[in-house]
Tab-separated table of C-alpha atoms in Angstrom:
chain	number	residue	atom	x	y	z
A	65	ARG	CA	-5.092	-151.296	-1.457
A	66	GLN	CA	-7.263	-149.284	0.902
A	67	ILE	CA	-6.786	-146.074	-1.119
A	68	VAL	CA	-7.015	-147.540	-4.625
A	69	GLY	CA	-9.978	-149.762	-3.807
A	70	ARG	CA	-11.748	-147.247	-1.639
A	71	THR	CA	-15.021	-147.312	-3.575
A	72	ASP	CA	-17.218	-150.365	-4.180
A	73	SER	CA	-15.291	-151.339	-7.309
A	74	LEU	CA	-11.682	-151.004	-8.380
A	75	PRO	CA	-11.033	-148.427	-11.130
A	76	SER	CA	-10.894	-149.934	-14.606
A	77	ALA	CA	-8.318	-149.162	-17.250
A	78	PRO	CA	-9.528	-146.418	-19.634
A	79	ALA	CA	-12.046	-147.857	-22.090
A	80	THR	CA	-10.403	-146.477	-25.243
A	81	TYR	CA	-7.023	-147.870	-24.187
A	82	ALA	CA	-8.613	-151.271	-23.586
A	83	ALA	CA	-10.297	-151.125	-27.012
A	84	VAL	CA	-7.032	-150.210	-28.767
A	85	THR	CA	-5.187	-152.996	-26.945
A	86	GLU	CA	-7.868	-155.490	-27.950
A	87	ALA	CA	-7.723	-154.356	-31.589
A	88	LEU	CA	-3.942	-154.758	-31.683
A	89	LYS	CA	-4.253	-158.429	-30.721
A	90	ASN	CA	-5.452	-159.019	-34.267
A	91	PRO	CA	-2.369	-159.556	-36.477
A	92	LEU	CA	-4.279	-158.031	-39.406
A	93	CYS	CA	-5.009	-154.785	-37.482
A	94	SER	CA	-4.154	-151.717	-39.581
A	95	LEU	CA	-3.482	-148.066	-38.733
A	96	GLU	CA	-6.944	-147.324	-40.066
A	97	ASP	CA	-8.457	-149.840	-37.635
A	98	VAL	CA	-6.668	-148.267	-34.680
A	99	ALA	CA	-7.660	-144.777	-35.835
A	100	MET	CA	-11.311	-145.852	-36.021
A	101	VAL	CA	-11.180	-147.150	-32.424
A	102	ILE	CA	-9.668	-143.904	-31.148
A	103	GLY	CA	-11.962	-141.814	-33.345
A	104	ALA	CA	-15.006	-143.329	-31.634
A	105	ASP	CA	-13.970	-141.344	-28.533
A	106	VAL	CA	-14.453	-137.749	-29.679
A	107	GLY	CA	-12.957	-136.157	-26.575
A	108	MET	CA	-9.882	-138.393	-26.683
A	109	SER	CA	-9.415	-137.740	-30.404
A	110	ALA	CA	-9.459	-133.979	-29.903
A	111	LYS	CA	-7.011	-134.139	-27.016
A	112	LEU	CA	-4.687	-136.490	-28.877
A	113	LEU	CA	-4.533	-134.219	-31.904
A	114	LYS	CA	-3.862	-131.209	-29.692
A	115	LEU	CA	-0.953	-133.052	-28.058
A	116	VAL	CA	0.438	-134.445	-31.299
A	117	ASN	CA	0.478	-130.950	-32.836
A	118	SER	CA	2.096	-129.400	-29.763
A	119	ALA	CA	5.725	-128.450	-29.182
A	120	PHE	CA	6.304	-131.763	-27.414
A	121	PHE	CA	6.332	-133.657	-30.716
A	122	ALA	CA	7.488	-130.898	-33.093
A	123	LEU	CA	5.870	-132.293	-36.234
A	124	ALA	CA	7.073	-130.770	-39.488
A	125	GLN	CA	3.449	-130.336	-40.617
A	126	PRO	CA	0.392	-130.135	-38.320
A	127	THR	CA	-2.131	-132.912	-38.808
A	128	SER	CA	-5.850	-133.250	-38.217
A	129	SER	CA	-5.796	-136.995	-38.938
A	130	ILE	CA	-5.539	-139.580	-36.154
A	131	GLU	CA	-4.379	-142.139	-38.721
A	132	ARG	CA	-1.541	-139.878	-39.877
A	133	ALA	CA	-0.609	-139.145	-36.253
A	134	ILE	CA	-0.330	-142.895	-35.611
A	135	GLY	CA	1.780	-143.267	-38.741
A	136	ILE	CA	4.190	-140.567	-37.577
A	137	LEU	CA	4.459	-141.437	-33.874
A	138	GLY	CA	3.800	-145.180	-33.982
A	139	VAL	CA	1.047	-147.336	-32.533
A	140	GLU	CA	2.752	-147.877	-29.155
A	141	THR	CA	3.317	-144.162	-28.588
A	142	LEU	CA	-0.320	-143.398	-29.394
A	143	ARG	CA	-1.464	-146.225	-27.130
A	144	SER	CA	0.637	-144.812	-24.292
A	145	LEU	CA	-0.864	-141.361	-24.845
A	146	VAL	CA	-4.385	-142.833	-24.783
A	147	LEU	CA	-3.612	-144.652	-21.523
A	148	GLY	CA	-2.008	-141.622	-19.893
A	149	MET	CA	-4.745	-139.171	-20.849
A	150	GLY	CA	-7.418	-141.705	-19.933
A	151	ALA	CA	-5.868	-142.077	-16.485
A	152	PHE	CA	-5.887	-138.309	-15.993
A	153	GLU	CA	-9.574	-138.254	-16.885
A	154	CYS	CA	-10.286	-141.236	-14.634
A	155	PHE	CA	-8.873	-139.544	-11.537
A	156	ARG	CA	-9.696	-135.868	-11.397
A	157	CYS	CA	-8.106	-134.496	-8.239
A	158	GLN	CA	-10.222	-132.612	-5.744
A	159	GLN	CA	-7.481	-130.069	-5.361
A	160	ALA	CA	-6.259	-129.046	-1.937
A	161	PRO	CA	-5.149	-125.396	-1.798
A	162	GLY	CA	-1.836	-124.947	-3.567
A	163	HIS	CA	-1.587	-128.618	-4.436
A	164	CYS	CA	-1.662	-130.754	-7.554
A	165	SER	CA	-2.484	-128.674	-10.618
A	166	ILE	CA	-3.863	-131.201	-13.107
A	167	GLU	CA	-2.649	-129.166	-16.086
A	168	ARG	CA	0.918	-128.826	-14.762
A	169	LEU	CA	1.008	-132.461	-13.649
A	170	GLU	CA	-0.079	-133.628	-17.094
A	171	ALA	CA	2.532	-131.445	-18.822
A	172	HIS	CA	5.214	-132.614	-16.368
A	173	SER	CA	4.326	-136.277	-16.961
A	174	LEU	CA	4.420	-135.908	-20.729
A	175	ALA	CA	7.811	-134.176	-20.531
A	176	VAL	CA	9.196	-136.971	-18.321
A	177	GLY	CA	7.916	-139.539	-20.808
A	178	ARG	CA	9.579	-137.800	-23.751
A	179	LEU	CA	12.882	-137.243	-21.942
A	180	SER	CA	13.195	-140.773	-20.553
A	181	GLN	CA	12.349	-142.141	-24.004
A	182	ARG	CA	15.177	-140.150	-25.593
A	183	MET	CA	17.688	-141.109	-22.901
A	184	LEU	CA	17.526	-144.774	-23.924
A	185	SER	CA	18.689	-146.395	-27.170
A	186	ASP	CA	16.830	-149.724	-27.140
A	187	PRO	CA	13.495	-149.346	-29.030
A	188	ARG	CA	11.605	-151.635	-26.646
A	189	GLN	CA	12.839	-149.745	-23.594
A	190	GLN	CA	12.038	-146.443	-25.311
A	191	GLU	CA	8.390	-147.503	-25.667
A	192	GLU	CA	8.210	-148.628	-22.047
A	193	ALA	CA	9.964	-145.465	-20.828
A	194	PHE	CA	7.441	-143.241	-22.585
A	195	THR	CA	4.563	-145.125	-20.955
A	196	ALA	CA	6.215	-145.157	-17.528
A	197	GLY	CA	7.074	-141.466	-17.778
A	198	ILE	CA	3.519	-140.455	-18.636
A	199	LEU	CA	2.152	-142.544	-15.752
A	200	HIS	CA	4.874	-142.128	-13.114
A	201	ASP	CA	2.779	-139.704	-11.020
A	202	VAL	CA	-0.603	-141.397	-11.500
A	203	GLY	CA	-0.526	-142.216	-7.779
A	204	LYS	CA	-0.955	-138.495	-7.071
A	205	LEU	CA	-4.181	-138.563	-9.076
A	206	VAL	CA	-5.394	-141.629	-7.184
A	207	LEU	CA	-4.580	-140.029	-3.840
A	208	GLY	CA	-6.236	-136.774	-4.874
A	209	SER	CA	-9.450	-138.445	-6.039
A	210	ARG	CA	-9.729	-141.281	-3.514
A	211	ALA	CA	-8.378	-139.592	-0.385
A	212	PRO	CA	-8.453	-135.804	-0.971
A	213	GLU	CA	-8.735	-135.094	2.750
A	214	ARG	CA	-5.162	-136.371	3.173
A	215	LEU	CA	-3.630	-133.988	0.653
A	216	GLN	CA	-3.651	-130.851	2.782
A	217	PRO	CA	-1.757	-132.442	5.725
A	218	VAL	CA	0.763	-133.850	3.226
A	219	PHE	CA	1.223	-130.442	1.615
A	220	GLU	CA	1.600	-128.738	5.013
A	221	ARG	CA	4.199	-131.276	6.178
A	222	ALA	CA	6.168	-130.853	2.946
A	223	MET	CA	6.166	-127.061	3.268
A	224	GLN	CA	6.943	-126.948	6.993
A	225	GLU	CA	9.789	-129.448	6.869
A	226	ARG	CA	10.944	-128.657	3.311
A	227	LEU	CA	10.390	-132.201	2.102
A	228	PRO	CA	9.629	-133.555	-1.357
A	229	MET	CA	6.016	-134.687	-1.558
A	230	TYR	CA	6.775	-138.394	-1.643
A	231	LEU	CA	8.513	-138.231	1.759
A	232	ALA	CA	5.655	-136.189	3.241
A	233	GLU	CA	3.212	-138.766	1.835
A	234	GLN	CA	5.110	-141.574	3.528
A	235	GLN	CA	5.032	-139.754	6.865
A	236	VAL	CA	1.370	-138.661	6.746
A	237	VAL	CA	-0.345	-141.351	4.670
A	238	GLY	CA	2.034	-144.244	5.240
A	239	VAL	CA	2.656	-144.818	1.529
A	240	ASP	CA	3.869	-142.641	-1.337
A	241	HIS	CA	2.356	-141.967	-4.758
A	242	GLY	CA	4.885	-144.221	-6.483
A	243	ALA	CA	3.637	-147.295	-4.634
A	244	ILE	CA	-0.008	-146.252	-5.062
A	245	GLY	CA	0.397	-145.777	-8.806
A	246	ALA	CA	2.327	-149.032	-9.217
A	247	TYR	CA	-0.394	-150.962	-7.393
A	248	LEU	CA	-3.084	-149.549	-9.668
A	249	LEU	CA	-1.110	-150.213	-12.859
A	250	GLY	CA	-0.407	-153.742	-11.712
A	251	LEU	CA	-4.163	-154.225	-11.500
A	252	TRP	CA	-4.386	-152.876	-15.070
A	253	ASN	CA	-1.891	-155.562	-16.162
A	254	LEU	CA	0.841	-153.239	-17.386
A	255	PRO	CA	4.250	-154.898	-17.895
A	256	LEU	CA	6.184	-155.544	-14.693
A	257	ALA	CA	9.132	-153.412	-15.850
A	258	ILE	CA	6.845	-150.362	-16.127
A	259	VAL	CA	5.173	-151.056	-12.782
A	260	GLU	CA	8.554	-151.392	-11.049
A	261	ALA	CA	9.908	-148.222	-12.659
A	262	ILE	CA	6.896	-146.274	-11.378
A	263	ALA	CA	7.063	-147.822	-7.909
A	264	ASN	CA	10.729	-146.846	-7.559
A	265	HIS	CA	10.926	-143.594	-9.492
A	266	HIS	CA	12.016	-141.753	-6.331
A	267	ARG	CA	14.189	-144.584	-4.978
A	268	PRO	CA	15.990	-146.293	-7.861
A	269	VAL	CA	18.414	-149.149	-7.269
A	270	TRP	CA	21.663	-149.346	-9.203
A	271	GLN	CA	25.107	-150.920	-9.194
A	272	ALA	CA	28.299	-149.138	-10.170
A	273	GLY	CA	29.064	-149.492	-13.856
A	274	GLN	CA	25.648	-150.740	-14.951
A	275	ALA	CA	24.023	-149.391	-18.104
A	276	LEU	CA	21.167	-146.921	-17.889
A	277	ASP	CA	17.939	-148.907	-17.725
A	278	LEU	CA	14.220	-148.118	-17.793
A	279	ALA	CA	13.820	-147.419	-14.074
A	280	LEU	CA	16.913	-145.207	-13.885
A	281	ALA	CA	15.898	-143.274	-17.011
A	282	VAL	CA	12.436	-142.502	-15.588
A	283	HIS	CA	13.972	-141.442	-12.255
A	284	LEU	CA	16.548	-139.150	-13.854
A	285	ALA	CA	14.041	-137.701	-16.307
A	286	ASP	CA	11.683	-136.859	-13.432
A	287	VAL	CA	14.494	-135.197	-11.481
A	288	LEU	CA	15.761	-133.212	-14.485
A	289	ILE	CA	12.320	-131.995	-15.567
A	290	HIS	CA	11.653	-130.840	-11.995
A	291	GLU	CA	15.084	-129.203	-11.857
A	292	ARG	CA	14.525	-127.314	-15.127
A	293	SER	CA	10.879	-126.330	-14.606
A	294	ALA	CA	9.894	-122.870	-13.426
A	295	GLN	CA	6.962	-124.189	-11.403
A	296	SER	CA	6.223	-127.488	-9.692
A	297	PRO	CA	3.018	-129.380	-10.564
A	298	ASP	CA	2.324	-130.052	-6.888
A	299	GLY	CA	3.776	-127.028	-5.112
A	300	CYS	CA	6.919	-128.745	-3.820
A	301	ASP	CA	10.295	-127.016	-3.606
A	302	GLN	CA	12.007	-127.545	-6.970
A	303	SER	CA	15.453	-127.039	-5.430
A	304	LEU	CA	15.024	-130.409	-3.694
A	305	PHE	CA	15.417	-132.155	-7.055
A	306	PHE	CA	18.869	-132.757	-8.538
A	307	PRO	CA	20.706	-135.825	-9.860
A	308	ASP	CA	22.464	-137.888	-7.189
A	309	PRO	CA	26.185	-137.100	-7.706
A	310	ARG	CA	27.171	-140.636	-6.667
A	311	MET	CA	24.743	-142.127	-9.196
A	312	VAL	CA	26.076	-139.891	-11.959
A	313	ARG	CA	29.651	-140.854	-11.099
A	314	GLU	CA	29.098	-144.610	-10.651
A	315	LEU	CA	26.991	-144.934	-13.814
A	316	ARG	CA	29.466	-142.763	-15.773
A	317	LEU	CA	26.821	-140.282	-16.862
A	318	GLU	CA	28.966	-137.139	-16.648
A	319	ASP	CA	29.197	-136.735	-20.433
A	320	SER	CA	25.491	-137.361	-21.051
A	321	LEU	CA	24.087	-135.181	-18.272
A	322	PRO	CA	24.618	-131.758	-19.950
A	323	LYS	CA	22.694	-132.727	-23.118
A	324	TRP	CA	19.925	-134.319	-21.031
A	325	ARG	CA	19.670	-131.127	-18.987
A	326	GLU	CA	19.416	-129.073	-22.168
A	327	LEU	CA	16.678	-131.320	-23.521
A	328	ALA	CA	14.876	-131.225	-20.161
A	329	GLY	CA	14.876	-127.442	-20.353
A	330	GLU	CA	13.321	-127.542	-23.823
A	331	LEU	CA	10.648	-130.031	-22.762
A	332	ALA	CA	9.904	-128.227	-19.501
A	333	GLY	CA	9.282	-125.047	-21.475
A	334	ALA	CA	7.087	-126.730	-24.118
A	335	GLU	CA	3.388	-126.157	-23.595
A	336	VAL	CA	0.360	-127.682	-25.200
A	337	GLU	CA	-1.682	-124.860	-26.674
A	338	LYS	CA	-5.093	-124.258	-25.201
A	339	PRO	CA	-7.939	-125.382	-27.457
């Protein structure tokens, strides 16, 4: 609460996301209506089209139409993209040396969203997984913009003791980016399942034999994208990330893991072209 609400007012959800959400409350809302709302934000429209035409989505034909992009990807996917990109704009990190590249963090988050979405079969959970994946590291942005002076000690502790960033954050700041991000998104009234998945994306809870759920998919996608990426978005040691062997065994994921790793490699190597 102290970090997220550090200024005089709490950060608001991105305006374009709020406008799209409001428009969708109307049962007569059309793709054209949603496209008009997004099109009113020129910067968001340009960034959306760049993403939609990138290797992440692999469209058969490039498009310059927001309405066609919505038709191809679906309203919920576009809404998630608007929320994720709006959050990245809302919290621009004051970067500590060697820490938190916004561009790499954004690409990492998008890849986690796509992978976790494709790991699940239920359409509702797929939508939620994409949103949670895009936003799972939003706490890093909050920490970087609201408490940038704490980033360098966190980075130094992680490097000196060879810790993942979330453990260094707990030791230095007293809370990790998962909890910070979940608190913010709770204030933005995102569904509880998404908030919980983000809060626990480094510490998932499971029982032997259970089916893969939203929280576990986001956790595993994050681990696999880290594992298969050449460079970390925040400077941490990538070798610290690998699937928990006990989790893989108890959830019976041995057969699925190789194809998820292959897909993670493809997504980790996909880049959004520079405008």
